């Protein structure tokens, strides 16, 4: 029998999740996309359980019904995205206010070993999410949902204290999160995330969904307020194949409306959650 769980992670250090590049500057996302959290959990579970292709293939299916994750300082005030007055807000903060509150810049460059000087055109500025607010030093937590059918996973793996690594630049020690709370939830709580018990976009008589909390693909959906973006989904199978003649890097690209947008669904078809993205069921 499948169950839904609310996961809460404590952020232990800075992390970077690539959004846009402006010249040498890499901007970070202010939330954790579902496919990023899925990848981190699949990678960690797979490596801790033998690292074989069979283990990865098994767990990537078990973890795929997962939402995007959002930050909070106070559990009663989740910083969920929404578009108002032409701006993107996270909770009570505009995107710019939250970026000033929670981000900093990490500068890196490559060194020429003989001269010990910086290699030409190697300077990069990476925007990073901080584990504590710059203005009042409050700890940042991240929350999202996952549906699991295998009860061994919450009993033996998703335990308080589990440490995972998300995002890029892990070589600098970035991306450490610690699981702080795991809680089974009921369908009444799922409604806050616009999800039914089966992991589909919940029924709505007027088909209008405000401030969506996960991506939704654009097919059959009108944008009322918000933005769209192309996202890339990583395929762990192709990473593991490591074939020199395989030029495909294992990514699929999907055009979506972003979390926080208001949308209207025109079709009667259902949309199922898959790694933080609602996809039309074929």
mmCIF file of C-alpha atoms in Angstrom:
data_model
loop_
_atom_site.group_PDB
_atom_site.id
_atom_site.type_symbol
_atom_site.label_atom_id
_atom_site.label_comp_id
_atom_site.label_asym_id
_atom_site.label_seq_id
_atom_site.Cartn_x
_atom_site.Cartn_y
_atom_site.Cartn_z
ATOM 1 C CA UNK A 1 0.000 0.000 0.000
ATOM 2 C CA UNK A 2 1.440 3.346 -1.028
ATOM 3 C CA UNK A 3 1.710 6.231 1.428
ATOM 4 C CA UNK A 4 2.598 9.910 1.177
ATOM 5 C CA UNK A 5 5.326 11.393 3.361
ATOM 6 C CA UNK A 6 6.333 14.945 4.146
ATOM 7 C CA UNK A 7 10.123 15.329 4.211
ATOM 8 C CA UNK A 8 11.931 18.205 5.941
ATOM 9 C CA UNK A 9 15.645 18.761 5.343
ATOM 10 C CA UNK A 10 17.916 21.042 7.355
ATOM 11 C CA UNK A 11 20.397 22.882 5.132
ATOM 12 C CA UNK A 12 23.927 22.250 6.453
ATOM 13 C CA UNK A 13 25.933 24.351 4.006
ATOM 14 C CA UNK A 14 25.717 26.449 0.812
ATOM 15 C CA UNK A 15 24.425 24.954 -2.440
ATOM 16 C CA UNK A 16 23.997 25.989 -6.048
ATOM 17 C CA UNK A 17 21.248 24.828 -8.412
ATOM 18 C CA UNK A 18 21.864 26.261 -11.868
ATOM 19 C CA UNK A 19 19.216 28.584 -13.289
ATOM 20 C CA UNK A 20 20.713 31.116 -15.721
ATOM 21 C CA UNK A 21 24.223 32.149 -16.753
ATOM 22 C CA UNK A 22 25.004 35.821 -17.302
ATOM 23 C CA UNK A 23 28.530 35.880 -18.765
ATOM 24 C CA UNK A 24 30.729 34.456 -16.015
ATOM 25 C CA UNK A 25 27.939 34.654 -13.379
ATOM 26 C CA UNK A 26 25.774 31.573 -12.642
ATOM 27 C CA UNK A 27 22.473 32.334 -10.908
ATOM 28 C CA UNK A 28 20.928 29.790 -8.524
ATOM 29 C CA UNK A 29 17.325 28.647 -8.199
ATOM 30 C CA UNK A 30 15.571 29.728 -4.988
ATOM 31 C CA UNK A 31 13.805 26.366 -4.660
ATOM 32 C CA UNK A 32 14.853 22.735 -5.207
ATOM 33 C CA UNK A 33 13.190 21.283 -8.343
ATOM 34 C CA UNK A 34 11.700 17.819 -7.891
ATOM 35 C CA UNK A 35 14.077 16.262 -10.433
ATOM 36 C CA UNK A 36 17.060 17.663 -8.481
ATOM 37 C CA UNK A 37 15.863 16.176 -5.185
ATOM 38 C CA UNK A 38 14.973 12.914 -6.983
ATOM 39 C CA UNK A 39 18.478 12.712 -8.456
ATOM 40 C CA UNK A 40 20.121 13.338 -5.082
ATOM 41 C CA UNK A 41 18.058 10.640 -3.347
ATOM 42 C CA UNK A 42 18.513 8.105 -6.179
ATOM 43 C CA UNK A 43 22.260 8.696 -6.243
ATOM 44 C CA UNK A 44 22.640 8.415 -2.463
ATOM 45 C CA UNK A 45 20.403 5.350 -2.091
ATOM 46 C CA UNK A 46 21.994 3.607 -5.080
ATOM 47 C CA UNK A 47 25.567 4.110 -3.875
ATOM 48 C CA UNK A 48 24.713 2.965 -0.329
ATOM 49 C CA UNK A 49 22.999 -0.200 -1.606
ATOM 50 C CA UNK A 50 25.578 -1.712 -3.936
ATOM 51 C CA UNK A 51 25.747 0.850 -6.754
ATOM 52 C CA UNK A 52 24.607 -1.665 -9.373
ATOM 53 C CA UNK A 53 22.494 -0.810 -12.406
ATOM 54 C CA UNK A 54 19.699 -3.014 -11.016
ATOM 55 C CA UNK A 55 19.613 -1.043 -7.747
ATOM 56 C CA UNK A 56 19.555 2.323 -9.566
ATOM 57 C CA UNK A 57 16.842 1.141 -11.984
ATOM 58 C CA UNK A 58 14.726 -0.049 -9.077
ATOM 59 C CA UNK A 59 15.019 3.025 -6.876
ATOM 60 C CA UNK A 60 14.646 5.648 -9.576
ATOM 61 C CA UNK A 61 11.084 4.339 -10.138
ATOM 62 C CA UNK A 62 10.355 4.175 -6.416
ATOM 63 C CA UNK A 63 11.360 7.825 -5.875
ATOM 64 C CA UNK A 64 9.863 9.425 -9.019
ATOM 65 C CA UNK A 65 6.584 10.649 -7.476
ATOM 66 C CA UNK A 66 8.193 13.546 -5.609
ATOM 67 C CA UNK A 67 7.412 17.276 -5.461
ATOM 68 C CA UNK A 68 9.582 20.348 -5.669
ATOM 69 C CA UNK A 69 10.985 21.468 -2.304
ATOM 70 C CA UNK A 70 10.593 24.968 -0.811
ATOM 71 C CA UNK A 71 12.410 26.813 1.991
ATOM 72 C CA UNK A 72 11.108 28.062 5.295
ATOM 73 C CA UNK A 73 12.390 29.610 8.514
ATOM 74 C CA UNK A 74 9.135 29.039 10.409
ATOM 75 C CA UNK A 75 7.272 25.792 9.597
ATOM 76 C CA UNK A 76 3.927 27.621 9.636
ATOM 77 C CA UNK A 77 5.146 30.029 6.928
ATOM 78 C CA UNK A 78 6.414 28.050 3.935
ATOM 79 C CA UNK A 79 7.957 30.229 1.248
ATOM 80 C CA UNK A 80 5.867 28.927 -1.658
ATOM 81 C CA UNK A 81 6.073 30.767 -5.006
ATOM 82 C CA UNK A 82 3.317 32.977 -6.424
ATOM 83 C CA UNK A 83 3.059 35.708 -9.054
ATOM 84 C CA UNK A 84 1.465 38.975 -7.911
ATOM 85 C CA UNK A 85 1.527 42.486 -9.388
ATOM 86 C CA UNK A 86 3.910 41.384 -12.122
ATOM 87 C CA UNK A 87 6.481 39.988 -9.663
ATOM 88 C CA UNK A 88 7.444 36.557 -8.378
ATOM 89 C CA UNK A 89 7.081 36.189 -4.617
ATOM 90 C CA UNK A 90 8.261 33.446 -2.243
ATOM 91 C CA UNK A 91 5.879 33.706 0.700
ATOM 92 C CA UNK A 92 5.978 37.336 1.838
ATOM 93 C CA UNK A 93 9.249 38.124 0.034
ATOM 94 C CA UNK A 94 9.749 39.218 -3.562
ATOM 95 C CA UNK A 95 12.272 37.142 -5.498
ATOM 96 C CA UNK A 96 14.782 40.022 -5.175
ATOM 97 C CA UNK A 97 14.244 40.306 -1.384
ATOM 98 C CA UNK A 98 14.733 36.570 -0.824
ATOM 99 C CA UNK A 99 17.804 36.567 -3.065
ATOM 100 C CA UNK A 100 19.330 39.387 -0.966
ATOM 101 C CA UNK A 101 18.409 37.529 2.222
ATOM 102 C CA UNK A 102 19.617 34.050 1.310
ATOM 103 C CA UNK A 103 22.276 34.194 -1.402
ATOM 104 C CA UNK A 104 25.938 35.108 -1.698
ATOM 105 C CA UNK A 105 28.550 34.749 -4.429
ATOM 106 C CA UNK A 106 31.353 32.202 -4.659
ATOM 107 C CA UNK A 107 34.271 33.123 -6.966
ATOM 108 C CA UNK A 108 36.448 30.408 -8.502
ATOM 109 C CA UNK A 109 39.161 30.211 -11.142
ATOM 110 C CA UNK A 110 41.546 27.649 -12.615
ATOM 111 C CA UNK A 111 45.264 28.003 -11.803
ATOM 112 C CA UNK A 112 48.155 27.409 -14.247
ATOM 113 C CA UNK A 113 50.408 25.058 -12.256
ATOM 114 C CA UNK A 114 53.759 26.326 -13.628
ATOM 115 C CA UNK A 115 53.173 30.061 -13.157
ATOM 116 C CA UNK A 116 50.659 29.759 -10.252
ATOM 117 C CA UNK A 117 48.584 32.409 -12.048
ATOM 118 C CA UNK A 118 44.916 32.414 -12.974
ATOM 119 C CA UNK A 119 44.125 30.669 -16.246
ATOM 120 C CA UNK A 120 42.695 33.008 -18.882
ATOM 121 C CA UNK A 121 38.876 33.128 -19.118
ATOM 122 C CA UNK A 122 38.524 30.722 -16.164
ATOM 123 C CA UNK A 123 37.013 33.171 -13.641
ATOM 124 C CA UNK A 124 33.485 32.217 -12.579
ATOM 125 C CA UNK A 125 31.071 33.716 -10.073
ATOM 126 C CA UNK A 126 28.569 31.210 -8.700
ATOM 127 C CA UNK A 127 25.542 32.393 -6.749
ATOM 128 C CA UNK A 128 24.947 30.134 -3.732
ATOM 129 C CA UNK A 129 22.046 29.582 -1.325
ATOM 130 C CA UNK A 130 23.116 30.123 2.283
ATOM 131 C CA UNK A 131 22.057 27.825 5.154
ATOM 132 C CA UNK A 132 21.140 30.792 7.371
ATOM 133 C CA UNK A 133 19.581 34.162 6.671
ATOM 134 C CA UNK A 134 22.102 36.987 6.357
ATOM 135 C CA UNK A 135 19.965 39.467 8.319
ATOM 136 C CA UNK A 136 18.886 37.456 11.392
ATOM 137 C CA UNK A 137 20.890 34.189 11.197
ATOM 138 C CA UNK A 138 17.735 32.022 11.066
ATOM 139 C CA UNK A 139 18.260 28.387 9.967
ATOM 140 C CA UNK A 140 16.832 27.404 6.549
ATOM 141 C CA UNK A 141 14.769 24.202 6.181
ATOM 142 C CA UNK A 142 13.359 22.638 2.989
ATOM 143 C CA UNK A 143 10.065 20.762 2.689
ATOM 144 C CA UNK A 144 8.368 18.640 0.035
ATOM 145 C CA UNK A 145 6.388 15.409 -0.450
ATOM 146 C CA UNK A 146 7.141 11.916 -1.734
ATOM 147 C CA UNK A 147 4.908 8.886 -2.422
ATOM 148 C CA UNK A 148 6.362 5.479 -1.540
ATOM 149 C CA UNK A 149 5.017 1.939 -1.963
ATOM 150 C CA UNK A 150 8.013 0.156 -0.417
ATOM 151 C CA UNK A 151 7.672 0.466 3.376
ATOM 152 C CA UNK A 152 11.298 -0.614 3.832
ATOM 153 C CA UNK A 153 12.439 2.782 2.515
ATOM 154 C CA UNK A 154 10.927 4.979 5.260
ATOM 155 C CA UNK A 155 11.784 2.299 7.856
ATOM 156 C CA UNK A 156 15.410 1.723 6.841
ATOM 157 C CA UNK A 157 16.606 4.581 4.625
ATOM 158 C CA UNK A 158 14.621 7.812 4.992
ATOM 159 C CA UNK A 159 15.567 8.240 8.624
ATOM 160 C CA UNK A 160 16.236 11.400 10.608
ATOM 161 C CA UNK A 161 19.913 12.289 10.239
ATOM 162 C CA UNK A 162 20.243 11.006 6.645
ATOM 163 C CA UNK A 163 22.677 13.299 4.800
ATOM 164 C CA UNK A 164 22.478 13.850 1.039
ATOM 165 C CA UNK A 165 24.152 16.182 -1.463
ATOM 166 C CA UNK A 166 22.184 18.239 -3.981
ATOM 167 C CA UNK A 167 23.025 20.578 -6.836
ATOM 168 C CA UNK A 168 26.317 21.394 -8.521
ATOM 169 C CA UNK A 169 29.856 22.174 -7.327
ATOM 170 C CA UNK A 170 29.898 19.354 -4.771
ATOM 171 C CA UNK A 171 33.699 19.358 -5.150
ATOM 172 C CA UNK A 172 33.703 22.571 -3.092
ATOM 173 C CA UNK A 173 31.678 20.914 -0.326
ATOM 174 C CA UNK A 174 28.395 22.443 -1.449
ATOM 175 C CA UNK A 175 24.936 20.876 -1.278
ATOM 176 C CA UNK A 176 24.772 19.114 2.121
ATOM 177 C CA UNK A 177 21.258 18.567 3.510
ATOM 178 C CA UNK A 178 20.271 16.561 6.603
ATOM 179 C CA UNK A 179 16.865 14.902 6.926
ATOM 180 C CA UNK A 180 15.275 16.550 9.979
ATOM 181 C CA UNK A 181 11.745 15.104 9.895
ATOM 182 C CA UNK A 182 9.758 12.367 8.087
ATOM 183 C CA UNK A 183 5.996 12.347 8.573
ATOM 184 C CA UNK A 184 3.213 10.323 6.943
ATOM 185 C CA UNK A 185 0.455 12.637 5.716
ATOM 186 C CA UNK A 186 -3.214 12.312 4.748
ATOM 187 C CA UNK A 187 -5.068 13.454 1.623
ATOM 188 C CA UNK A 188 -6.273 16.641 3.352
ATOM 189 C CA UNK A 189 -2.651 17.826 3.424
ATOM 190 C CA UNK A 190 -2.078 16.730 -0.180
ATOM 191 C CA UNK A 191 -4.748 19.245 -1.280
ATOM 192 C CA UNK A 192 -2.411 22.056 -0.203
ATOM 193 C CA UNK A 193 -0.082 20.804 -2.914
ATOM 194 C CA UNK A 194 -2.919 20.367 -5.501
ATOM 195 C CA UNK A 195 -2.274 16.579 -5.562
ATOM 196 C CA UNK A 196 -4.734 13.698 -5.162
ATOM 197 C CA UNK A 197 -3.917 10.375 -3.441
ATOM 198 C CA UNK A 198 -2.818 8.835 -6.760
ATOM 199 C CA UNK A 199 -0.311 11.592 -7.460
ATOM 200 C CA UNK A 200 -2.415 13.348 -10.115
ATOM 201 C CA UNK A 201 -3.312 17.035 -10.329
ATOM 202 C CA UNK A 202 -6.417 17.141 -8.124
ATOM 203 C CA UNK A 203 -9.878 17.602 -9.629
ATOM 204 C CA UNK A 204 -11.038 21.191 -9.860
ATOM 205 C CA UNK A 205 -14.461 22.174 -11.269
ATOM 206 C CA UNK A 206 -13.274 25.303 -13.104
ATOM 207 C CA UNK A 207 -9.904 23.756 -14.089
ATOM 208 C CA UNK A 208 -8.079 26.841 -12.792
ATOM 209 C CA UNK A 209 -5.062 26.340 -10.532
ATOM 210 C CA UNK A 210 -3.470 29.282 -8.743
ATOM 211 C CA UNK A 211 0.179 29.339 -7.629
ATOM 212 C CA UNK A 212 0.990 25.813 -8.811
ATOM 213 C CA UNK A 213 3.589 24.166 -6.579
ATOM 214 C CA UNK A 214 5.179 21.994 -9.235
ATOM 215 C CA UNK A 215 6.013 22.432 -12.924
ATOM 216 C CA UNK A 216 3.263 21.526 -15.431
ATOM 217 C CA UNK A 217 3.922 20.809 -19.111
ATOM 218 C CA UNK A 218 2.332 23.345 -21.464
ATOM 219 C CA UNK A 219 0.332 20.943 -23.688
ATOM 220 C CA UNK A 220 -3.419 21.520 -23.148
ATOM 221 C CA UNK A 221 -2.750 24.176 -20.492
ATOM 222 C CA UNK A 222 -3.214 27.978 -20.724
ATOM 223 C CA UNK A 223 -1.002 30.368 -18.773
ATOM 224 C CA UNK A 224 -3.085 32.939 -16.867
ATOM 225 C CA UNK A 225 -0.217 34.458 -14.894
ATOM 226 C CA UNK A 226 3.436 33.468 -14.571
ATOM 227 C CA UNK A 227 6.247 32.190 -16.773
ATOM 228 C CA UNK A 228 7.329 29.203 -18.828
ATOM 229 C CA UNK A 229 10.709 27.480 -19.022
ATOM 230 C CA UNK A 230 12.401 24.550 -20.690
ATOM 231 C CA UNK A 231 13.725 22.080 -18.107
ATOM 232 C CA UNK A 232 16.160 19.212 -18.580
ATOM 233 C CA UNK A 233 15.641 15.862 -16.859
ATOM 234 C CA UNK A 234 18.646 13.627 -16.277
ATOM 235 C CA UNK A 235 18.476 9.910 -17.049
ATOM 236 C CA UNK A 236 20.600 7.913 -14.605
ATOM 237 C CA UNK A 237 20.614 4.887 -16.930
ATOM 238 C CA UNK A 238 22.536 6.766 -19.604
ATOM 239 C CA UNK A 239 25.006 8.195 -17.109
ATOM 240 C CA UNK A 240 25.770 4.715 -15.867
ATOM 241 C CA UNK A 241 26.191 3.264 -19.381
ATOM 242 C CA UNK A 242 29.408 5.328 -19.868
ATOM 243 C CA UNK A 243 29.559 4.419 -23.561
ATOM 244 C CA UNK A 244 32.024 6.453 -25.594
ATOM 245 C CA UNK A 245 29.852 6.223 -28.701
ATOM 246 C CA UNK A 246 26.792 7.500 -26.874
ATOM 247 C CA UNK A 247 26.687 11.221 -27.639
ATOM 248 C CA UNK A 248 23.377 11.622 -25.833
ATOM 249 C CA UNK A 249 24.026 13.011 -22.354
ATOM 250 C CA UNK A 250 20.893 11.400 -20.990
ATOM 251 C CA UNK A 251 18.744 14.526 -20.840
ATOM 252 C CA UNK A 252 15.161 15.052 -21.941
ATOM 253 C CA UNK A 253 13.826 18.576 -22.402
ATOM 254 C CA UNK A 254 10.257 19.634 -21.544
ATOM 255 C CA UNK A 255 8.562 23.033 -21.970
ATOM 256 C CA UNK A 256 6.700 23.824 -18.720
ATOM 257 C CA UNK A 257 4.949 26.526 -16.767
ATOM 258 C CA UNK A 258 6.971 27.246 -13.640
ATOM 259 C CA UNK A 259 5.875 26.822 -10.008
ATOM 260 C CA UNK A 260 3.964 29.872 -8.766
ATOM 261 C CA UNK A 261 2.113 30.339 -12.074
ATOM 262 C CA UNK A 262 -1.690 30.465 -12.436
ATOM 263 C CA UNK A 263 -2.887 28.088 -15.162
ATOM 264 C CA UNK A 264 -6.086 26.741 -16.719
ATOM 265 C CA UNK A 265 -6.256 23.135 -17.868
ATOM 266 C CA UNK A 266 -8.322 22.792 -21.061
ATOM 267 C CA UNK A 267 -8.393 19.018 -21.364
ATOM 268 C CA UNK A 268 -10.219 16.425 -19.319
ATOM 269 C CA UNK A 269 -7.073 14.272 -19.263
ATOM 270 C CA UNK A 270 -5.209 13.748 -16.013
ATOM 271 C CA UNK A 271 -1.748 15.085 -15.213
ATOM 272 C CA UNK A 272 0.487 12.859 -13.094
ATOM 273 C CA UNK A 273 3.346 14.030 -10.875
ATOM 274 C CA UNK A 274 6.774 12.898 -11.999
ATOM 275 C CA UNK A 275 9.883 14.389 -10.360
ATOM 276 C CA UNK A 276 8.269 17.749 -9.592
ATOM 277 C CA UNK A 277 6.554 17.970 -12.988
ATOM 278 C CA UNK A 278 2.889 17.316 -13.862
ATOM 279 C CA UNK A 279 2.849 15.368 -17.133
ATOM 280 C CA UNK A 280 -0.248 14.485 -19.135
ATOM 281 C CA UNK A 281 -1.041 10.789 -18.764
ATOM 282 C CA UNK A 282 -0.793 9.088 -22.163
#
